[in-house]
PDB file of N, CA and C in Angstrom:
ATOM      1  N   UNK M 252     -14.445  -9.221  14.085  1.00  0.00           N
ATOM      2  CA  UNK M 252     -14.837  -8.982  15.446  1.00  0.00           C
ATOM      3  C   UNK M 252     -13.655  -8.462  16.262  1.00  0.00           C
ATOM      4  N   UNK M 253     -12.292  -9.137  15.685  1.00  0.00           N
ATOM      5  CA  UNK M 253     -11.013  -8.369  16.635  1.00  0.00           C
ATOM      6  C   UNK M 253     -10.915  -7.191  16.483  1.00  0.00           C
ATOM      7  N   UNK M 254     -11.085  -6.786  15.038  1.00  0.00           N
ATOM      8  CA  UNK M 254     -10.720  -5.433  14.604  1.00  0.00           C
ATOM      9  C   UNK M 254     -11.940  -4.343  15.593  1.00  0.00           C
ATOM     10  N   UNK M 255     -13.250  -4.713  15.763  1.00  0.00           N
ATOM     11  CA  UNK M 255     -13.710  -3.544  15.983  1.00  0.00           C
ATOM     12  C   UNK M 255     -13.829  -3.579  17.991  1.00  0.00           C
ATOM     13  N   UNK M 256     -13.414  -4.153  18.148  1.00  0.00           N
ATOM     14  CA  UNK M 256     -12.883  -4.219  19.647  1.00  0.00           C
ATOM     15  C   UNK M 256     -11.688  -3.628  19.856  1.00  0.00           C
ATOM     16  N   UNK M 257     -10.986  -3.735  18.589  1.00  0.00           N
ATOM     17  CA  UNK M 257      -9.541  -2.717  19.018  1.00  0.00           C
ATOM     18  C   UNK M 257      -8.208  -4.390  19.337  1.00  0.00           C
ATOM     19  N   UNK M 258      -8.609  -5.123  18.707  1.00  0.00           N
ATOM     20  CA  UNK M 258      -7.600  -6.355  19.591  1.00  0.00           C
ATOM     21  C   UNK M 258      -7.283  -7.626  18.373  1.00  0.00           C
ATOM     22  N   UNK M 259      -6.178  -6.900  18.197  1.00  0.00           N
ATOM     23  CA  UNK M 259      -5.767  -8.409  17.190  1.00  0.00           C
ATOM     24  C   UNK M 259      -4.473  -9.022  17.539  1.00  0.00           C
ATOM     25  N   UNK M 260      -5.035 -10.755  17.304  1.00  0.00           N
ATOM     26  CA  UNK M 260      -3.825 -11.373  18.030  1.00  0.00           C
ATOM     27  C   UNK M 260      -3.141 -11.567  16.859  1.00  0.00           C
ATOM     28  N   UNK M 261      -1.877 -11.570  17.807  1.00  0.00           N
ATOM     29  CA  UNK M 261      -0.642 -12.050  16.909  1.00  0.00           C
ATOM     30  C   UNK M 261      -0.676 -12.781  16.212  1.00  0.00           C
ATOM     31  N   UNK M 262      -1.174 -13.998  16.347  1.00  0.00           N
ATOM     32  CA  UNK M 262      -1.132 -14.938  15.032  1.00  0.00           C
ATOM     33  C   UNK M 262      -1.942 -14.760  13.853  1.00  0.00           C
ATOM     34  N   UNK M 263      -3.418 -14.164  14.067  1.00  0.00           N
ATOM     35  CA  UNK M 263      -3.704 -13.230  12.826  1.00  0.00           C
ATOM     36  C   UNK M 263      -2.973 -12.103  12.321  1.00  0.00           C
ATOM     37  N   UNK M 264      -2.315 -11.683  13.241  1.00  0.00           N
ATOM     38  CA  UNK M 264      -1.476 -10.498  12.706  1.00  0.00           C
ATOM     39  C   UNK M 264      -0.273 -11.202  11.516  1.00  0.00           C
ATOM     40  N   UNK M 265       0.270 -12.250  12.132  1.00  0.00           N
ATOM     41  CA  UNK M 265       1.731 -12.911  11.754  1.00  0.00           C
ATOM     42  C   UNK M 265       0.895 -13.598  10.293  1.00  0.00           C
ATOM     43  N   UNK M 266      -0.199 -14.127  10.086  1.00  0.00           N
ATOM     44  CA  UNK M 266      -0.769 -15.240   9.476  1.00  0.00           C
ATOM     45  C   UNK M 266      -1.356 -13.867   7.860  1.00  0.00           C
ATOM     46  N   UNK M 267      -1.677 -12.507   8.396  1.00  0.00           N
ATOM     47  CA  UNK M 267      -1.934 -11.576   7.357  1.00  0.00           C
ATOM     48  C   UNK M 267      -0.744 -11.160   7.104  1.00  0.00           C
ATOM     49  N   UNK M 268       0.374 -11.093   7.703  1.00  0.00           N
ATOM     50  CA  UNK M 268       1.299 -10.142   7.102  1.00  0.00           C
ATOM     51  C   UNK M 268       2.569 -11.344   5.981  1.00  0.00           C
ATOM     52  N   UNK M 269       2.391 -12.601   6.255  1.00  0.00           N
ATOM     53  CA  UNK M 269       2.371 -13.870   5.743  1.00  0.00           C
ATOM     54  C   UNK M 269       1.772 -13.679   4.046  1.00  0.00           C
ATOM     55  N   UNK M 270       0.077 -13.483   3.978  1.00  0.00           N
ATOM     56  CA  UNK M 270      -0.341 -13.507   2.851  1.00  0.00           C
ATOM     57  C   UNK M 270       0.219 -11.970   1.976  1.00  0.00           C
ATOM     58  N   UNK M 271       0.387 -11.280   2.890  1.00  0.00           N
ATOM     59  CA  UNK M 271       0.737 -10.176   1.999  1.00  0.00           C
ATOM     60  C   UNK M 271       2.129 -10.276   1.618  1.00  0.00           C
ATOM     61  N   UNK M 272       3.142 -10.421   2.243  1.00  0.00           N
ATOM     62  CA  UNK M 272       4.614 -11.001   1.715  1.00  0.00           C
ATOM     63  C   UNK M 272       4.435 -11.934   0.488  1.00  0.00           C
ATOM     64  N   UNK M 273       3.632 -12.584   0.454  1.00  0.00           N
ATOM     65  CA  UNK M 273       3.619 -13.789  -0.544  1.00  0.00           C
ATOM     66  C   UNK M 273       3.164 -12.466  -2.286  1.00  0.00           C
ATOM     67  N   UNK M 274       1.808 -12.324  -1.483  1.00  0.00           N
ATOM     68  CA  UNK M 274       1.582 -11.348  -2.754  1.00  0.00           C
ATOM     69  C   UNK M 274       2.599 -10.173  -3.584  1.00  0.00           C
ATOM     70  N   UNK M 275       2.959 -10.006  -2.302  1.00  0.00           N
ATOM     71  CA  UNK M 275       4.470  -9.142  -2.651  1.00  0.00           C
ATOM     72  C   UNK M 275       5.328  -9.480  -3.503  1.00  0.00           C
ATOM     73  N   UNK M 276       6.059 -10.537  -3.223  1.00  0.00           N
ATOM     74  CA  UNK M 276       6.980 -11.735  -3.159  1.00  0.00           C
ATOM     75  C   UNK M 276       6.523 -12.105  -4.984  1.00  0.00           C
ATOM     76  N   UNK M 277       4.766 -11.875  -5.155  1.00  0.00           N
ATOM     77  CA  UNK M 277       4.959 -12.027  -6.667  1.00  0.00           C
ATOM     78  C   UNK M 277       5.179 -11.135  -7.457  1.00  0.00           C
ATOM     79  N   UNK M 278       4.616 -10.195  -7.145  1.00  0.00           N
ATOM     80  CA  UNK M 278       4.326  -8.988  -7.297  1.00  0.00           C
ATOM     81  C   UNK M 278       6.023  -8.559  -8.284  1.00  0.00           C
ATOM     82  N   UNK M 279       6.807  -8.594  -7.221  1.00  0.00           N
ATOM     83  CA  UNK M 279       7.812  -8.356  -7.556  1.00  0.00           C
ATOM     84  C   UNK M 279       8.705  -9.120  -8.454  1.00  0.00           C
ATOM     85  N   UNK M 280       8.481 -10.624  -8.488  1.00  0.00           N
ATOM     86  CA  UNK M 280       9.220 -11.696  -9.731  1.00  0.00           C
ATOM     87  C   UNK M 280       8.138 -10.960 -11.179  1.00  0.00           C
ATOM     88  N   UNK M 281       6.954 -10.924 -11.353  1.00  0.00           N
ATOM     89  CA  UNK M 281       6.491 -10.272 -12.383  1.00  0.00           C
ATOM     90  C   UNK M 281       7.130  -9.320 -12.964  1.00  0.00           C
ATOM     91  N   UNK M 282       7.217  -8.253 -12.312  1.00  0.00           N
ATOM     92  CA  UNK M 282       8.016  -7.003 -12.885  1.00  0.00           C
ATOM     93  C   UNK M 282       9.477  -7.311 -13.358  1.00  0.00           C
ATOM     94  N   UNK M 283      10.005  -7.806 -12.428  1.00  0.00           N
ATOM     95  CA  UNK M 283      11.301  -8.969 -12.573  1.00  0.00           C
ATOM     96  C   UNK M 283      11.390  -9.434 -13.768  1.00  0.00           C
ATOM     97  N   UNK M 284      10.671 -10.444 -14.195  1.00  0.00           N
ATOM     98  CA  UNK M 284      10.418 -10.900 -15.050  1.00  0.00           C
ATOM     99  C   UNK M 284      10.438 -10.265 -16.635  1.00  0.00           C
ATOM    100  N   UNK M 285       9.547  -9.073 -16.686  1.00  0.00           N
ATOM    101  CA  UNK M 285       9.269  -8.050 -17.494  1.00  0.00           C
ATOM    102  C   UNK M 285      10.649  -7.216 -17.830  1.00  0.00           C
ATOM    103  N   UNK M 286      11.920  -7.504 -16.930  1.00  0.00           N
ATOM    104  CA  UNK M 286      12.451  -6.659 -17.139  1.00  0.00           C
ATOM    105  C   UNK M 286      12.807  -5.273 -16.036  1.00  0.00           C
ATOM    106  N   UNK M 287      12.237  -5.324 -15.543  1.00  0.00           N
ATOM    107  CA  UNK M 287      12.584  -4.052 -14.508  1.00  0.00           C
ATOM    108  C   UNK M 287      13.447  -4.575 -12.902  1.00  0.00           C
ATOM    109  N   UNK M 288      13.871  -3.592 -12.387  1.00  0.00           N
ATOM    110  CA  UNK M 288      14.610  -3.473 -11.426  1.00  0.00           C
ATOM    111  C   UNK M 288      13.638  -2.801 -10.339  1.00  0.00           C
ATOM    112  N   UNK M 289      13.396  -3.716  -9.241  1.00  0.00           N
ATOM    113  CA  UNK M 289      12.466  -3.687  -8.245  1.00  0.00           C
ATOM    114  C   UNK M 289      12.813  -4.021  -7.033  1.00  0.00           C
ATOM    115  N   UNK M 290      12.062  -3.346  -6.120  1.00  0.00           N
ATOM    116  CA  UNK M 290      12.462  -4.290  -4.649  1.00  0.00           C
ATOM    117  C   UNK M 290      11.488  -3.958  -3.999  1.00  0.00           C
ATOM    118  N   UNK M 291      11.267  -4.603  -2.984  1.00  0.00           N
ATOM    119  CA  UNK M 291       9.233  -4.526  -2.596  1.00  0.00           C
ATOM    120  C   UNK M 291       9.776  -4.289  -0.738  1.00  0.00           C
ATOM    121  N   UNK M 292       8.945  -3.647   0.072  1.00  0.00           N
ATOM    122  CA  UNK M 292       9.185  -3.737   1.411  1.00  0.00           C
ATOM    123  C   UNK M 292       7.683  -3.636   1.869  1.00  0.00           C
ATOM    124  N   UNK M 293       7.588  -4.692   3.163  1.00  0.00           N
ATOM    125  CA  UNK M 293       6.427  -4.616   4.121  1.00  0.00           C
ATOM    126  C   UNK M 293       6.384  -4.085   5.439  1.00  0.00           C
ATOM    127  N   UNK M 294       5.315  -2.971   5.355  1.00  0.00           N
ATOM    128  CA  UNK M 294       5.391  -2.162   6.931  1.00  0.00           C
ATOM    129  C   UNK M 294       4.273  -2.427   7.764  1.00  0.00           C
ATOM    130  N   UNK M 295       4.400  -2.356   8.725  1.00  0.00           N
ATOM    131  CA  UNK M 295       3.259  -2.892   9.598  1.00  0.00           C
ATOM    132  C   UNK M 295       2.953  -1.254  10.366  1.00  0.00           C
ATOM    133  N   UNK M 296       1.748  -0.733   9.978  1.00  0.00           N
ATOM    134  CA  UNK M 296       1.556   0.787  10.649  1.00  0.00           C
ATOM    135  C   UNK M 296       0.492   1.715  10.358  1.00  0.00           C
ATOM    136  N   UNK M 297       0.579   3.102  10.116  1.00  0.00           N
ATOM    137  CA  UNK M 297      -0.143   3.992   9.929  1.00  0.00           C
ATOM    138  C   UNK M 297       0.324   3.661   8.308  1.00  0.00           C
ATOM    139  N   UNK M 298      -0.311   4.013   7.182  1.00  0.00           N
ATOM    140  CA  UNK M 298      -0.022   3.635   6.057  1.00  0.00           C
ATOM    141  C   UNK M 298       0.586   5.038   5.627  1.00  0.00           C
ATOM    142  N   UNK M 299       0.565   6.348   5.613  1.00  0.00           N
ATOM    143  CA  UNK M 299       0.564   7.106   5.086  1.00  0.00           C
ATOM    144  C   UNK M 299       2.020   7.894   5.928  1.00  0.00           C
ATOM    145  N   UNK M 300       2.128   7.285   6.787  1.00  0.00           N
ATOM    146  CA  UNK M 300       3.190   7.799   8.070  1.00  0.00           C
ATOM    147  C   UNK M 300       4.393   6.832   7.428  1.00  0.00           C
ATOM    148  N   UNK M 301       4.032   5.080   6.967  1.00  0.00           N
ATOM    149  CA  UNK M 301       5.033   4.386   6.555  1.00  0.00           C
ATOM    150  C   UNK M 301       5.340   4.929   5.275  1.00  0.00           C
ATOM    151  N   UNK M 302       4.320   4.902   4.300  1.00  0.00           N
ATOM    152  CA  UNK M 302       4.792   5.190   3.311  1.00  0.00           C
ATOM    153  C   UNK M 302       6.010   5.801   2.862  1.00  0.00           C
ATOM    154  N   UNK M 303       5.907   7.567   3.697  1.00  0.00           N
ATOM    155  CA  UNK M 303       6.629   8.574   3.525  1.00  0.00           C
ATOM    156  C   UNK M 303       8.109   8.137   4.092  1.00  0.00           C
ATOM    157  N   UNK M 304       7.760   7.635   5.568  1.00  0.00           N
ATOM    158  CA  UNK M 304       9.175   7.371   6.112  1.00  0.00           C
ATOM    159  C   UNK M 304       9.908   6.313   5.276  1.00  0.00           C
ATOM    160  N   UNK M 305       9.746   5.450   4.428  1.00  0.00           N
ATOM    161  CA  UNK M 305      10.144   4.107   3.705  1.00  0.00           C
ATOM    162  C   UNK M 305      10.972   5.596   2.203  1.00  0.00           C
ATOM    163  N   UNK M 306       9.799   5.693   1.744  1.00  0.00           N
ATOM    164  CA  UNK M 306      10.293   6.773   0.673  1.00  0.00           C
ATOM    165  C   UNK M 306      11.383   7.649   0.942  1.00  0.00           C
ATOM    166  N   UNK M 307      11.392   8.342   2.079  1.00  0.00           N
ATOM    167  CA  UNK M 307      12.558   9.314   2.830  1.00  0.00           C
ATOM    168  C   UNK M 307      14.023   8.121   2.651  1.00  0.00           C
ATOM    169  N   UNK M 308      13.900   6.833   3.192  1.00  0.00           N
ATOM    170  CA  UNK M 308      14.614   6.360   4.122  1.00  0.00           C
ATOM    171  C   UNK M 308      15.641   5.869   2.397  1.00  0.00           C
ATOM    172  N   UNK M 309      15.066   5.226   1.391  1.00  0.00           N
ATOM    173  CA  UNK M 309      15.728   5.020   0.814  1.00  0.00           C
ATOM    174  C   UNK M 309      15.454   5.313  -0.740  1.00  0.00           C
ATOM    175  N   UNK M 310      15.489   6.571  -0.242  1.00  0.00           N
ATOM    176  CA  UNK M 310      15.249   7.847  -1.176  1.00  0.00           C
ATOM    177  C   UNK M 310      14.393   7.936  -2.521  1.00  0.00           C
ATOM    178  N   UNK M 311      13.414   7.595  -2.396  1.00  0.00           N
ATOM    179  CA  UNK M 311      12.573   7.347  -3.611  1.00  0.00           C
ATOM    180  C   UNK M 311      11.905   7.625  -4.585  1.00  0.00           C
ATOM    181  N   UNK M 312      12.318   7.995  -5.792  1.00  0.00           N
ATOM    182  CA  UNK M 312      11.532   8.824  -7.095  1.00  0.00           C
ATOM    183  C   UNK M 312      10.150   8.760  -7.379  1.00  0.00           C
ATOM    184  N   UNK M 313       9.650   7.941  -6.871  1.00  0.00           N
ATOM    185  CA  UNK M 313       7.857   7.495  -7.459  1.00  0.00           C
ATOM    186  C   UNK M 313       7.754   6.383  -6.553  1.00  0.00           C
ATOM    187  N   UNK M 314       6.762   6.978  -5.786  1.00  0.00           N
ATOM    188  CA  UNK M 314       5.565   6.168  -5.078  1.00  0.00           C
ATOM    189  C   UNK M 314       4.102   5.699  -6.083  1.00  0.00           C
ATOM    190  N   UNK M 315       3.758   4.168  -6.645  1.00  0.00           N
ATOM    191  CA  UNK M 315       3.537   3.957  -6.943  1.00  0.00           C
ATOM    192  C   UNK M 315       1.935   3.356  -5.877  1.00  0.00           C
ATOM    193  N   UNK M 316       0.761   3.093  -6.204  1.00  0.00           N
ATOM    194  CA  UNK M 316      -0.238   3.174  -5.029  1.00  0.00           C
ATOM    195  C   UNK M 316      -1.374   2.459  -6.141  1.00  0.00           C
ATOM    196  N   UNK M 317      -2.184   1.569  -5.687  1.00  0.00           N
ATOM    197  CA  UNK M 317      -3.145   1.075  -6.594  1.00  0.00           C
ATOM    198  C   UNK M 317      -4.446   1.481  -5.753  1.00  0.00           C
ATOM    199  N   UNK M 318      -5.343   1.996  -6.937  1.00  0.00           N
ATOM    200  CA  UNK M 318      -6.765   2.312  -6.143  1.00  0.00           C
ATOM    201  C   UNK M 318      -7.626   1.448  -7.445  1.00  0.00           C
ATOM    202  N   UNK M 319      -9.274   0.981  -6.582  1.00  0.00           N
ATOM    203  CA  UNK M 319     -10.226   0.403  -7.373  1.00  0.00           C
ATOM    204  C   UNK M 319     -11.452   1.320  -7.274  1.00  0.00           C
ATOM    205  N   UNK M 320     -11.571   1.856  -8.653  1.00  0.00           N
ATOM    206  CA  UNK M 320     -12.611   2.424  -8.968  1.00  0.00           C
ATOM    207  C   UNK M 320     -13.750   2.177  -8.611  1.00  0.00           C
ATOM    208  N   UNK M 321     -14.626   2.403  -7.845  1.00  0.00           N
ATOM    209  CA  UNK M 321     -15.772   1.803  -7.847  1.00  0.00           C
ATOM    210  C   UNK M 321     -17.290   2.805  -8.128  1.00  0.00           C
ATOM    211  N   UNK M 322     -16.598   4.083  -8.329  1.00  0.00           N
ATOM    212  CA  UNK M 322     -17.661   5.067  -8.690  1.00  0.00           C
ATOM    213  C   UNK M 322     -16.867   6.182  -9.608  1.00  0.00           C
ATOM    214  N   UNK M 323     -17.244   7.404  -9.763  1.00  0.00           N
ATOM    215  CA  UNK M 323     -16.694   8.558 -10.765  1.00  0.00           C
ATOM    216  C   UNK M 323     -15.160   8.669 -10.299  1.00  0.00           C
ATOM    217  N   UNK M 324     -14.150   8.777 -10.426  1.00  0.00           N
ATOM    218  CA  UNK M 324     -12.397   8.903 -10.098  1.00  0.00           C
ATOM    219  C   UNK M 324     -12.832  10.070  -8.715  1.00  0.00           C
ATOM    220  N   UNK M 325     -12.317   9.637  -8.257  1.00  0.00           N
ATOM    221  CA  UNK M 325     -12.325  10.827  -7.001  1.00  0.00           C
ATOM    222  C   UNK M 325     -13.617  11.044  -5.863  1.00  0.00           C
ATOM    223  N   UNK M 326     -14.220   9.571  -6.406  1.00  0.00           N
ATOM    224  CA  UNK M 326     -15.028   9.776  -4.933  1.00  0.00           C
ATOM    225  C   UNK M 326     -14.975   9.349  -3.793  1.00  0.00           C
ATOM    226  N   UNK M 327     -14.117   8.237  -3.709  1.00  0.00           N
ATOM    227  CA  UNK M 327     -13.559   8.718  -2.358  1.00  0.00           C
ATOM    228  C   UNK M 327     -11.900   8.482  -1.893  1.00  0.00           C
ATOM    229  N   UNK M 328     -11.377   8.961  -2.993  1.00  0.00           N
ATOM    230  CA  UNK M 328      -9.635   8.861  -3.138  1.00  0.00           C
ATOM    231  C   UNK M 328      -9.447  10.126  -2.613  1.00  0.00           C
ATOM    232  N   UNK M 329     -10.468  10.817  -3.227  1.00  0.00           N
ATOM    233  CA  UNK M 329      -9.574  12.836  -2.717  1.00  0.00           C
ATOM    234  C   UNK M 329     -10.209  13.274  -1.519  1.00  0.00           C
ATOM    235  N   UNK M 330     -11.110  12.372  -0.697  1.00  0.00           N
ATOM    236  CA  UNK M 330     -11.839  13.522   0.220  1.00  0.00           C
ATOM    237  C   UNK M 330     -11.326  12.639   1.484  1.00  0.00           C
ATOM    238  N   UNK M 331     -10.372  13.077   2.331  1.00  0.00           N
ATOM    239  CA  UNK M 331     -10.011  12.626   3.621  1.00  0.00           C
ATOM    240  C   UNK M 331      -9.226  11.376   3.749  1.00  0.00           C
ATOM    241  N   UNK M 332      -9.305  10.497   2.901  1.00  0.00           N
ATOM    242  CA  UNK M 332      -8.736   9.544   2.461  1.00  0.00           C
ATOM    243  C   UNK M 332      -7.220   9.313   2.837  1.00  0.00           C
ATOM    244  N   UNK M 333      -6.973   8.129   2.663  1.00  0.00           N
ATOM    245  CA  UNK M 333      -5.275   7.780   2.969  1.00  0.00           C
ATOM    246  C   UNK M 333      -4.364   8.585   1.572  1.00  0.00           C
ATOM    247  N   UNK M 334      -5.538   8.360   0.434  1.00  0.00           N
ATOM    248  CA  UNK M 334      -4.644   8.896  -0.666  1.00  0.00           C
ATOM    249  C   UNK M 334      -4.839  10.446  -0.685  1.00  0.00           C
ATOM    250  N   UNK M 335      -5.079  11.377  -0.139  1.00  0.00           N
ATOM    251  CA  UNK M 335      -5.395  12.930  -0.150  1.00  0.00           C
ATOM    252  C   UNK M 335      -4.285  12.744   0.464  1.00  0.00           C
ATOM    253  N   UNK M 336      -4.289  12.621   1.685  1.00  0.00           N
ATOM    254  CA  UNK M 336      -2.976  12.507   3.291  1.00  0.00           C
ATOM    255  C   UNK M 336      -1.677  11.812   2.469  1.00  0.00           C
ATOM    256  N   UNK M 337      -1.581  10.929   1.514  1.00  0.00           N
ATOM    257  CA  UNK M 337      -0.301  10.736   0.907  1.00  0.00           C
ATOM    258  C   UNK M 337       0.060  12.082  -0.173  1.00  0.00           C
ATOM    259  N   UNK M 338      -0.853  12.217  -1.091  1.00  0.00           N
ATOM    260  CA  UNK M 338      -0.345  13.080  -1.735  1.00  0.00           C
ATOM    261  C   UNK M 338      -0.154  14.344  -1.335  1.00  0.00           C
ATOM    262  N   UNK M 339      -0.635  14.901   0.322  1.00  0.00           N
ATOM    263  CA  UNK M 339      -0.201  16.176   1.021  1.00  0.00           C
ATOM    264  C   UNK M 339       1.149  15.793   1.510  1.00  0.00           C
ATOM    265  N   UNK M 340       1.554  14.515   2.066  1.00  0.00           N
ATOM    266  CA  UNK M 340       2.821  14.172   2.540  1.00  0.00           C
ATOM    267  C   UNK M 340       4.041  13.893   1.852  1.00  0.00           C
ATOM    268  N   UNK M 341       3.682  13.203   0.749  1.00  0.00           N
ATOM    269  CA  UNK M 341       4.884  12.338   0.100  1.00  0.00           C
ATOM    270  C   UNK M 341       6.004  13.073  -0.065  1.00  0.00           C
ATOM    271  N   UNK M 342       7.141  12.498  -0.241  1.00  0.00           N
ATOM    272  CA  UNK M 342       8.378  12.935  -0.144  1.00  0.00           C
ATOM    273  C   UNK M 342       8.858  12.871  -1.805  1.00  0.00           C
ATOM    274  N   UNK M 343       7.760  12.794  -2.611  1.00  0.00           N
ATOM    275  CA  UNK M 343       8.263  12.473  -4.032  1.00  0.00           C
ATOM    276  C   UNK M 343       6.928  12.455  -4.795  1.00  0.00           C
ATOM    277  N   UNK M 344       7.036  12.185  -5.958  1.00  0.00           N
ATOM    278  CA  UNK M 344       6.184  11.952  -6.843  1.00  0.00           C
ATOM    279  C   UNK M 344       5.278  10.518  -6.914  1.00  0.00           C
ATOM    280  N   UNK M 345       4.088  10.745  -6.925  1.00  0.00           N
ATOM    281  CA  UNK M 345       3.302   9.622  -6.780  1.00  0.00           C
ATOM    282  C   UNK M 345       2.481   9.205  -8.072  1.00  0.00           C
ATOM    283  N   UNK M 346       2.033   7.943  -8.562  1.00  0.00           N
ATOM    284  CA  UNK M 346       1.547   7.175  -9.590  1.00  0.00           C
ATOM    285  C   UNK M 346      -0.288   6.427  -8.800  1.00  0.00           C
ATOM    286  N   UNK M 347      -0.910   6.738  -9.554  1.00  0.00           N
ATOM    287  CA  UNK M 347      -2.304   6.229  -9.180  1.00  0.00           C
ATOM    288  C   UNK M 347      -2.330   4.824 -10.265  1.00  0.00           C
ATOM    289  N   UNK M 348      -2.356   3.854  -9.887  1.00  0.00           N
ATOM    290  CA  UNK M 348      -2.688   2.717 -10.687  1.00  0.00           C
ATOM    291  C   UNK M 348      -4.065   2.362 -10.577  1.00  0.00           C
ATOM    292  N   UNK M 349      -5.162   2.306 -11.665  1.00  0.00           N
ATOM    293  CA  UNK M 349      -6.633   2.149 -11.106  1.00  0.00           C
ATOM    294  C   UNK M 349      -6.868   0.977 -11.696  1.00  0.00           C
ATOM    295  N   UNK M 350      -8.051   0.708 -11.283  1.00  0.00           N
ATOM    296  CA  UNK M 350      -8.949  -0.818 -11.708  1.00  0.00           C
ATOM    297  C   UNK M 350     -10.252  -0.010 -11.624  1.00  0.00           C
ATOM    298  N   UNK M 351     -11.399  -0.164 -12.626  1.00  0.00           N
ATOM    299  CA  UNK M 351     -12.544  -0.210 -12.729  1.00  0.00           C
ATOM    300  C   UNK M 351     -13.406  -1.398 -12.378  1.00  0.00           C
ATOM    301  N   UNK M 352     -14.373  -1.190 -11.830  1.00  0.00           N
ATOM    302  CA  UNK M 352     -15.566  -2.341 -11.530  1.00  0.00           C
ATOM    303  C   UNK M 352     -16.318  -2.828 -12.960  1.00  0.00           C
TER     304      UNK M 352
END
């Protein structure tokens, strides 16, 4: 109901960006774990505006991006989408990680 009024309070704001750090936060001991050299950052914004500027800022070889399949590949990743607008923007090379339904 906040969202489509245009109005979210801070403490939902502080209380989501909370669960997503955490997910992060594993995200990153996994790979860790596995062996790789990682470091995870959280932006609060236009997604496709952060992305690029984060990638620019500390110069980045592969933008990595997870999408969930839920119909034929490309129905609605390539048409207007955040992921069309990343892959017209990016400052580098990008990775599609998928999940099927």
């Amino acid at each position: 109901m906040f969202l489509t009024e245009g109005f979210l309070p801070e403490e939902l704001l502080e209380e989501e960006k909370k669960r997503t750090q955490e997910v992060l936060n594993e995200g990153i001991a996994q790979l860790k774990q596995e062996g790789f050299s990682v470091a995870g950052h959280l932006a609060v914004g236009e997604p496709v505006e952060e992305i690029c500027r984060l990638a620019l800022e500390i110069k980045c070889d592969l933008i990595v991006v997870g999408h969930q399949q839920k119909a034929a590949f490309g129905s609605c990743w390539w048409r207007g989408s955040v992921g069309k607008t990343l892959l017209d923007h990016a400052p580098c090379s990008i990775f599609v990680a998928q999940t099927r339904d």
